[in-house]
């Protein structure tokens, strides 16, 4: 069965981005001129996903507002004949059918995904973690959906990471072999470096079978005392199976200010109207400031 729905957990305090996150949800902080959440939703819809389910904390309802029409603003742009901006706003309004569910308490990523159970129903679905932006020609989630369709199993995106990153990520134990798609025989959330089964970390894209909901409901508290999605997926390794996909393209962790800055610079370098000015400025700054 094909994948029509995506769950995007966006709840949380965004403490690494305080003080801006006092009043702005973290996923609305811009990467240049689009909120970070735009990139996940665009990746989903490019891959044919038509329904987005945001799992929000109370008070974060503004997130869905970004994908809704703003008639006053649109009338203003139409009056000025600003067709390019108007076209972009219309395309955002039409991107997907967006709904939200509220996660009343923060009990971990697995728990957040479980909140979307009724809206997903009994069908495979995608999960996006909006801290991870992946820029690649072929949308990563689209490639993962194809792997899911071939194997009727769960699929997670992975990337090789340095040792220093291992204790803060989910790490997989793949079966021996080469290639971009490998079966997974173990997974552990935030292991100590000495216990890590590999250097392949889970990055925030998943295609999951609906059995994962029962697995989350059964999972106890894992790493950090939270209900971990990794532990629930690990329970599906034998049946119906879990595959890891090493995706091509550039990955940005926009969950930290420096990662957000890198994603923003990357975006600006791709815009012909600002690229030259930015490069000239950076060149001068680097020569005068970096010793
Ligand atoms: C979550 C997942 C983890 C994954 C990471 C990727 O962790 O639990 O398995 O490696 O996202 O960004 P978090 O960053 O929420 O601690």
GROMACS .gro file of C-alpha atoms and ligand atoms in nm:
model
  307
    1UNK     CA    1   0.000   0.000   0.000
    2UNK     CA    2   0.134   0.341  -0.083
    3UNK     CA    3   0.209   0.610   0.172
    4UNK     CA    4  -0.035   0.901   0.184
    5UNK     CA    5   0.021   1.049   0.530
    6UNK     CA    6   0.311   1.200   0.720
    7UNK     CA    7   0.340   1.261   1.092
    8UNK     CA    8   0.564   1.552   1.193
    9UNK     CA    9   0.627   1.589   1.566
   10UNK     CA   10   0.689   1.957   1.641
   11UNK     CA   11   0.610   1.976   2.013
   12UNK     CA   12   0.878   2.084   2.257
   13UNK     CA   13   1.020   2.398   2.409
   14UNK     CA   14   1.301   2.459   2.160
   15UNK     CA   15   1.536   2.540   2.447
   16UNK     CA   16   1.845   2.553   2.226
   17UNK     CA   17   1.688   2.847   2.045
   18UNK     CA   18   1.588   3.052   2.348
   19UNK     CA   19   1.504   3.333   2.374
   20UNK     CA   20   1.337   3.340   2.029
   21UNK     CA   21   1.137   3.026   2.115
   22UNK     CA   22   0.971   3.211   2.404
   23UNK     CA   23   0.713   3.323   2.150
   24UNK     CA   24   0.798   3.156   1.817
   25UNK     CA   25   0.773   2.777   1.773
   26UNK     CA   26   1.115   2.640   1.675
   27UNK     CA   27   0.996   2.503   1.339
   28UNK     CA   28   0.887   2.853   1.233
   29UNK     CA   29   1.239   2.993   1.269
   30UNK     CA   30   1.347   3.070   0.913
   31UNK     CA   31   1.608   2.905   0.700
   32UNK     CA   32   1.666   3.223   0.499
   33UNK     CA   33   1.304   3.313   0.415
   34UNK     CA   34   1.113   2.988   0.462
   35UNK     CA   35   1.034   2.842   0.805
   36UNK     CA   36   1.226   2.522   0.876
   37UNK     CA   37   0.903   2.321   0.865
   38UNK     CA   38   0.847   2.423   0.502
   39UNK     CA   39   1.129   2.195   0.385
   40UNK     CA   40   0.986   1.876   0.539
   41UNK     CA   41   0.637   1.944   0.407
   42UNK     CA   42   0.776   2.022   0.060
   43UNK     CA   43   0.977   1.697   0.062
   44UNK     CA   44   0.665   1.506   0.165
   45UNK     CA   45   0.440   1.653  -0.099
   46UNK     CA   46   0.701   1.613  -0.375
   47UNK     CA   47   0.694   1.243  -0.290
   48UNK     CA   48   0.315   1.225  -0.327
   49UNK     CA   49   0.215   1.252   0.041
   50UNK     CA   50  -0.110   1.449   0.065
   51UNK     CA   51  -0.191   1.462   0.436
   52UNK     CA   52   0.031   1.610   0.706
   53UNK     CA   53  -0.037   1.549   1.074
   54UNK     CA   54   0.149   1.783   1.309
   55UNK     CA   55   0.189   1.672   1.668
   56UNK     CA   56   0.208   2.002   1.855
   57UNK     CA   57   0.223   2.125   2.214
   58UNK     CA   58  -0.058   2.341   2.339
   59UNK     CA   59  -0.010   2.697   2.210
   60UNK     CA   60   0.172   2.595   1.891
   61UNK     CA   61  -0.133   2.604   1.667
   62UNK     CA   62   0.033   2.884   1.463
   63UNK     CA   63   0.241   2.618   1.289
   64UNK     CA   64  -0.054   2.496   1.083
   65UNK     CA   65  -0.139   2.860   1.004
   66UNK     CA   66   0.165   2.881   0.776
   67UNK     CA   67  -0.008   2.636   0.540
   68UNK     CA   68  -0.344   2.813   0.543
   69UNK     CA   69  -0.470   3.093   0.317
   70UNK     CA   70  -0.425   3.454   0.434
   71UNK     CA   71  -0.694   3.642   0.234
   72UNK     CA   72  -0.597   3.992   0.357
   73UNK     CA   73  -0.231   3.947   0.261
   74UNK     CA   74  -0.325   3.785  -0.070
   75UNK     CA   75  -0.562   4.074  -0.158
   76UNK     CA   76  -0.282   4.320  -0.076
   77UNK     CA   77  -0.036   4.143  -0.308
   78UNK     CA   78  -0.298   4.110  -0.583
   79UNK     CA   79  -0.369   4.485  -0.556
   80UNK     CA   80   0.000   4.559  -0.611
   81UNK     CA   81   0.025   4.313  -0.898
   82UNK     CA   82   0.291   4.114  -0.708
   83UNK     CA   83   0.216   3.794  -0.898
   84UNK     CA   84   0.534   3.604  -0.809
   85UNK     CA   85   0.479   3.633  -0.435
   86UNK     CA   86   0.110   3.561  -0.474
   87UNK     CA   87   0.186   3.246  -0.673
   88UNK     CA   88   0.424   3.125  -0.404
   89UNK     CA   89   0.169   3.187  -0.127
   90UNK     CA   90  -0.095   2.997  -0.323
   91UNK     CA   91   0.136   2.704  -0.377
   92UNK     CA   92   0.206   2.687   0.001
   93UNK     CA   93  -0.169   2.694   0.078
   94UNK     CA   94  -0.220   2.405  -0.160
   95UNK     CA   95   0.079   2.198  -0.050
   96UNK     CA   96  -0.109   1.950   0.166
   97UNK     CA   97  -0.408   1.884   0.382
   98UNK     CA   98  -0.278   1.979   0.728
   99UNK     CA   99  -0.423   1.871   1.064
  100UNK     CA  100  -0.286   1.891   1.417
  101UNK     CA  101  -0.306   1.679   1.728
  102UNK     CA  102  -0.198   1.811   2.066
  103UNK     CA  103   0.053   1.621   2.277
  104UNK     CA  104  -0.039   1.720   2.631
  105UNK     CA  105   0.280   1.595   2.796
  106UNK     CA  106   0.628   1.556   2.654
  107UNK     CA  107   0.709   1.186   2.700
  108UNK     CA  108   0.941   1.128   2.407
  109UNK     CA  109   0.937   1.083   2.031
  110UNK     CA  110   0.762   0.744   2.040
  111UNK     CA  111   0.484   0.892   2.252
  112UNK     CA  112   0.450   1.189   2.013
  113UNK     CA  113   0.405   0.956   1.714
  114UNK     CA  114   0.150   0.751   1.909
  115UNK     CA  115  -0.064   1.067   1.945
  116UNK     CA  116  -0.126   1.052   1.568
  117UNK     CA  117  -0.256   0.694   1.571
  118UNK     CA  118  -0.624   0.775   1.513
  119UNK     CA  119  -0.544   1.010   1.226
  120UNK     CA  120  -0.309   0.763   1.057
  121UNK     CA  121  -0.529   0.455   1.098
  122UNK     CA  122  -0.422   0.113   0.975
  123UNK     CA  123  -0.187   0.209   0.694
  124UNK     CA  124   0.186   0.273   0.643
  125UNK     CA  125   0.295   0.631   0.703
  126UNK     CA  126   0.597   0.859   0.699
  127UNK     CA  127   0.754   1.037   0.995
  128UNK     CA  128   0.966   1.350   0.951
  129UNK     CA  129   1.176   1.506   1.226
  130UNK     CA  130   1.188   1.871   1.126
  131UNK     CA  131   1.533   1.924   1.284
  132UNK     CA  132   1.670   1.726   0.990
  133UNK     CA  133   1.663   1.900   0.653
  134UNK     CA  134   1.788   1.696   0.360
  135UNK     CA  135   1.855   1.870   0.029
  136UNK     CA  136   1.877   1.622  -0.257
  137UNK     CA  137   1.748   1.604  -0.610
  138UNK     CA  138   1.526   1.302  -0.545
  139UNK     CA  139   1.324   1.355  -0.223
  140UNK     CA  140   1.467   1.116   0.038
  141UNK     CA  141   1.124   1.013   0.164
  142UNK     CA  142   1.020   0.925  -0.194
  143UNK     CA  143   1.311   0.682  -0.228
  144UNK     CA  144   1.220   0.534   0.111
  145UNK     CA  145   0.856   0.489   0.009
  146UNK     CA  146   0.973   0.291  -0.295
  147UNK     CA  147   1.185   0.067  -0.069
  148UNK     CA  148   0.883   0.017   0.158
  149UNK     CA  149   0.663  -0.075  -0.139
  150UNK     CA  150   0.915  -0.335  -0.260
  151UNK     CA  151   0.970  -0.499   0.079
  152UNK     CA  152   0.656  -0.425   0.279
  153UNK     CA  153   0.871  -0.335   0.579
  154UNK     CA  154   0.982  -0.036   0.785
  155UNK     CA  155   1.248   0.193   0.639
  156UNK     CA  156   1.470   0.441   0.823
  157UNK     CA  157   1.717   0.693   0.684
  158UNK     CA  158   2.074   0.662   0.812
  159UNK     CA  159   2.404   0.840   0.771
  160UNK     CA  160   2.760   0.777   0.882
  161UNK     CA  161   2.848   1.006   1.172
  162UNK     CA  162   3.166   1.086   1.369
  163UNK     CA  163   3.219   0.919   1.708
  164UNK     CA  164   3.140   1.241   1.893
  165UNK     CA  165   2.782   1.241   1.757
  166UNK     CA  166   2.700   0.877   1.841
  167UNK     CA  167   2.584   0.920   2.205
  168UNK     CA  168   2.316   1.171   2.106
  169UNK     CA  169   2.159   0.975   1.818
  170UNK     CA  170   1.987   0.644   1.740
  171UNK     CA  171   2.241   0.393   1.601
  172UNK     CA  172   2.167   0.087   1.388
  173UNK     CA  173   2.328  -0.254   1.361
  174UNK     CA  174   2.307  -0.345   0.991
  175UNK     CA  175   2.354  -0.693   0.844
  176UNK     CA  176   2.689  -0.733   0.670
  177UNK     CA  177   2.706  -0.613   0.312
  178UNK     CA  178   2.738  -0.308   0.100
  179UNK     CA  179   2.489  -0.093  -0.086
  180UNK     CA  180   2.255   0.187   0.010
  181UNK     CA  181   1.977  -0.037   0.143
  182UNK     CA  182   2.059  -0.284   0.419
  183UNK     CA  183   1.848  -0.490   0.653
  184UNK     CA  184   1.874  -0.386   1.019
  185UNK     CA  185   1.932  -0.646   1.292
  186UNK     CA  186   1.954  -0.415   1.591
  187UNK     CA  187   1.896  -0.052   1.693
  188UNK     CA  188   1.988   0.139   2.005
  189UNK     CA  189   1.895   0.490   2.111
  190UNK     CA  190   2.175   0.716   2.233
  191UNK     CA  191   2.433   0.444   2.314
  192UNK     CA  192   2.763   0.506   2.487
  193UNK     CA  193   3.032   0.506   2.220
  194UNK     CA  194   3.169   0.172   2.348
  195UNK     CA  195   2.827   0.007   2.305
  196UNK     CA  196   2.747   0.146   1.959
  197UNK     CA  197   2.699  -0.135   1.705
  198UNK     CA  198   2.811   0.086   1.411
  199UNK     CA  199   2.863   0.447   1.313
  200UNK     CA  200   2.537   0.463   1.115
  201UNK     CA  201   2.292   0.701   1.281
  202UNK     CA  202   1.920   0.739   1.228
  203UNK     CA  203   1.834   1.069   1.060
  204UNK     CA  204   1.478   1.199   1.088
  205UNK     CA  205   1.299   1.020   0.803
  206UNK     CA  206   1.100   0.704   0.858
  207UNK     CA  207   0.845   0.500   0.664
  208UNK     CA  208   0.665   0.290   0.922
  209UNK     CA  209   0.414   0.010   0.916
  210UNK     CA  210   0.110   0.055   1.143
  211UNK     CA  211   0.231  -0.223   1.378
  212UNK     CA  212   0.464   0.041   1.521
  213UNK     CA  213   0.175   0.193   1.719
  214UNK     CA  214   0.125  -0.126   1.924
  215UNK     CA  215   0.501  -0.148   1.965
  216UNK     CA  216   0.516   0.209   2.102
  217UNK     CA  217   0.223   0.140   2.332
  218UNK     CA  218   0.415  -0.162   2.469
  219UNK     CA  219   0.753   0.012   2.490
  220UNK     CA  220   0.854   0.128   2.835
  221UNK     CA  221   1.076   0.423   2.907
  222UNK     CA  222   1.407   0.400   2.725
  223UNK     CA  223   1.702   0.637   2.688
  224UNK     CA  224   1.661   0.965   2.883
  225UNK     CA  225   1.355   0.815   3.057
  226UNK     CA  226   1.149   0.878   2.741
  227UNK     CA  227   0.931   0.654   2.524
  228UNK     CA  228   1.163   0.613   2.228
  229UNK     CA  229   1.054   0.555   1.868
  230UNK     CA  230   1.379   0.364   1.813
  231UNK     CA  231   1.280   0.102   2.074
  232UNK     CA  232   0.938   0.054   1.912
  233UNK     CA  233   1.087   0.010   1.564
  234UNK     CA  234   1.344  -0.234   1.706
  235UNK     CA  235   1.051  -0.457   1.809
  236UNK     CA  236   0.961  -0.492   1.437
  237UNK     CA  237   1.304  -0.612   1.322
  238UNK     CA  238   1.198  -0.977   1.275
  239UNK     CA  239   0.848  -0.908   1.150
  240UNK     CA  240   0.775  -0.722   0.925
  241UNK     CA  241   1.142  -0.613   0.912
  242UNK     CA  242   1.342  -0.291   0.916
  243UNK     CA  243   1.567  -0.158   0.637
  244UNK     CA  244   1.816   0.128   0.656
  245UNK     CA  245   1.862   0.363   0.362
  246UNK     CA  246   2.183   0.562   0.323
  247UNK     CA  247   2.054   0.866   0.141
  248UNK     CA  248   2.248   1.088  -0.099
  249UNK     CA  249   2.241   1.469  -0.069
  250UNK     CA  250   2.321   1.728   0.197
  251UNK     CA  251   2.189   1.689   0.551
  252UNK     CA  252   2.153   1.985   0.789
  253UNK     CA  253   2.075   1.951   1.157
  254UNK     CA  254   1.870   2.265   1.213
  255UNK     CA  255   1.807   2.164   1.575
  256UNK     CA  256   2.107   2.376   1.674
  257UNK     CA  257   2.173   2.743   1.593
  258UNK     CA  258   2.496   2.665   1.407
  259UNK     CA  259   2.324   2.397   1.197
  260UNK     CA  260   2.045   2.643   1.121
  261UNK     CA  261   2.304   2.898   1.013
  262UNK     CA  262   2.473   2.647   0.780
  263UNK     CA  263   2.137   2.559   0.622
  264UNK     CA  264   2.063   2.929   0.577
  265UNK     CA  265   2.399   2.998   0.412
  266UNK     CA  266   2.352   2.695   0.188
  267UNK     CA  267   2.013   2.827   0.085
  268UNK     CA  268   2.149   3.177   0.018
  269UNK     CA  269   2.435   3.041  -0.191
  270UNK     CA  270   2.174   2.879  -0.412
  271UNK     CA  271   2.004   3.213  -0.484
  272UNK     CA  272   2.160   3.397  -0.773
  273UNK     CA  273   2.033   3.736  -0.647
  274UNK     CA  274   2.230   3.716  -0.321
  275UNK     CA  275   2.509   3.469  -0.385
  276UNK     CA  276   2.776   3.710  -0.510
  277UNK     CA  277   2.720   3.967  -0.238
  278UNK     CA  278   2.729   3.700   0.033
  279UNK     CA  279   3.047   3.540  -0.102
  280UNK     CA  280   3.224   3.876  -0.123
  281UNK     CA  281   3.124   3.962   0.232
  282UNK     CA  282   3.228   3.622   0.370
  283UNK     CA  283   3.558   3.639   0.188
  284UNK     CA  284   3.643   3.975   0.348
  285UNK     CA  285   3.522   3.867   0.692
  286UNK     CA  286   3.721   3.545   0.682
  287UNK     CA  287   4.039   3.729   0.583
  288UNK     CA  288   4.007   3.990   0.857
  289UNK     CA  289   3.860   3.785   1.144
  290UNK     CA  290   3.995   3.430   1.119
  291UNK     CA  291   4.350   3.392   1.237
  292LIG     C1  292   1.579   1.156   1.746
  292LIG     C2  293   1.577   1.004   1.741
  292LIG     C3  294   1.715   0.950   1.709
  292LIG     C4  295   1.766   1.012   1.580
  292LIG     C5  296   1.759   1.166   1.586
  292LIG     C6  297   1.790   1.224   1.449
  292LIG     O1  298   1.657   1.196   1.855
  292LIG     O2  299   1.532   0.953   1.865
  292LIG     O3  300   1.712   0.810   1.695
  292LIG     O4  301   1.899   0.969   1.556
  292LIG     O5  302   1.630   1.211   1.626
  292LIG     O6  303   1.783   1.363   1.446
  292LIG     P1  304   1.650   1.347   1.916
  292LIG     O7  305   1.729   1.432   1.824
  292LIG     O8  306   1.505   1.383   1.921
  292LIG     O9  307   1.713   1.337   2.052
   0.00000   0.00000   0.00000
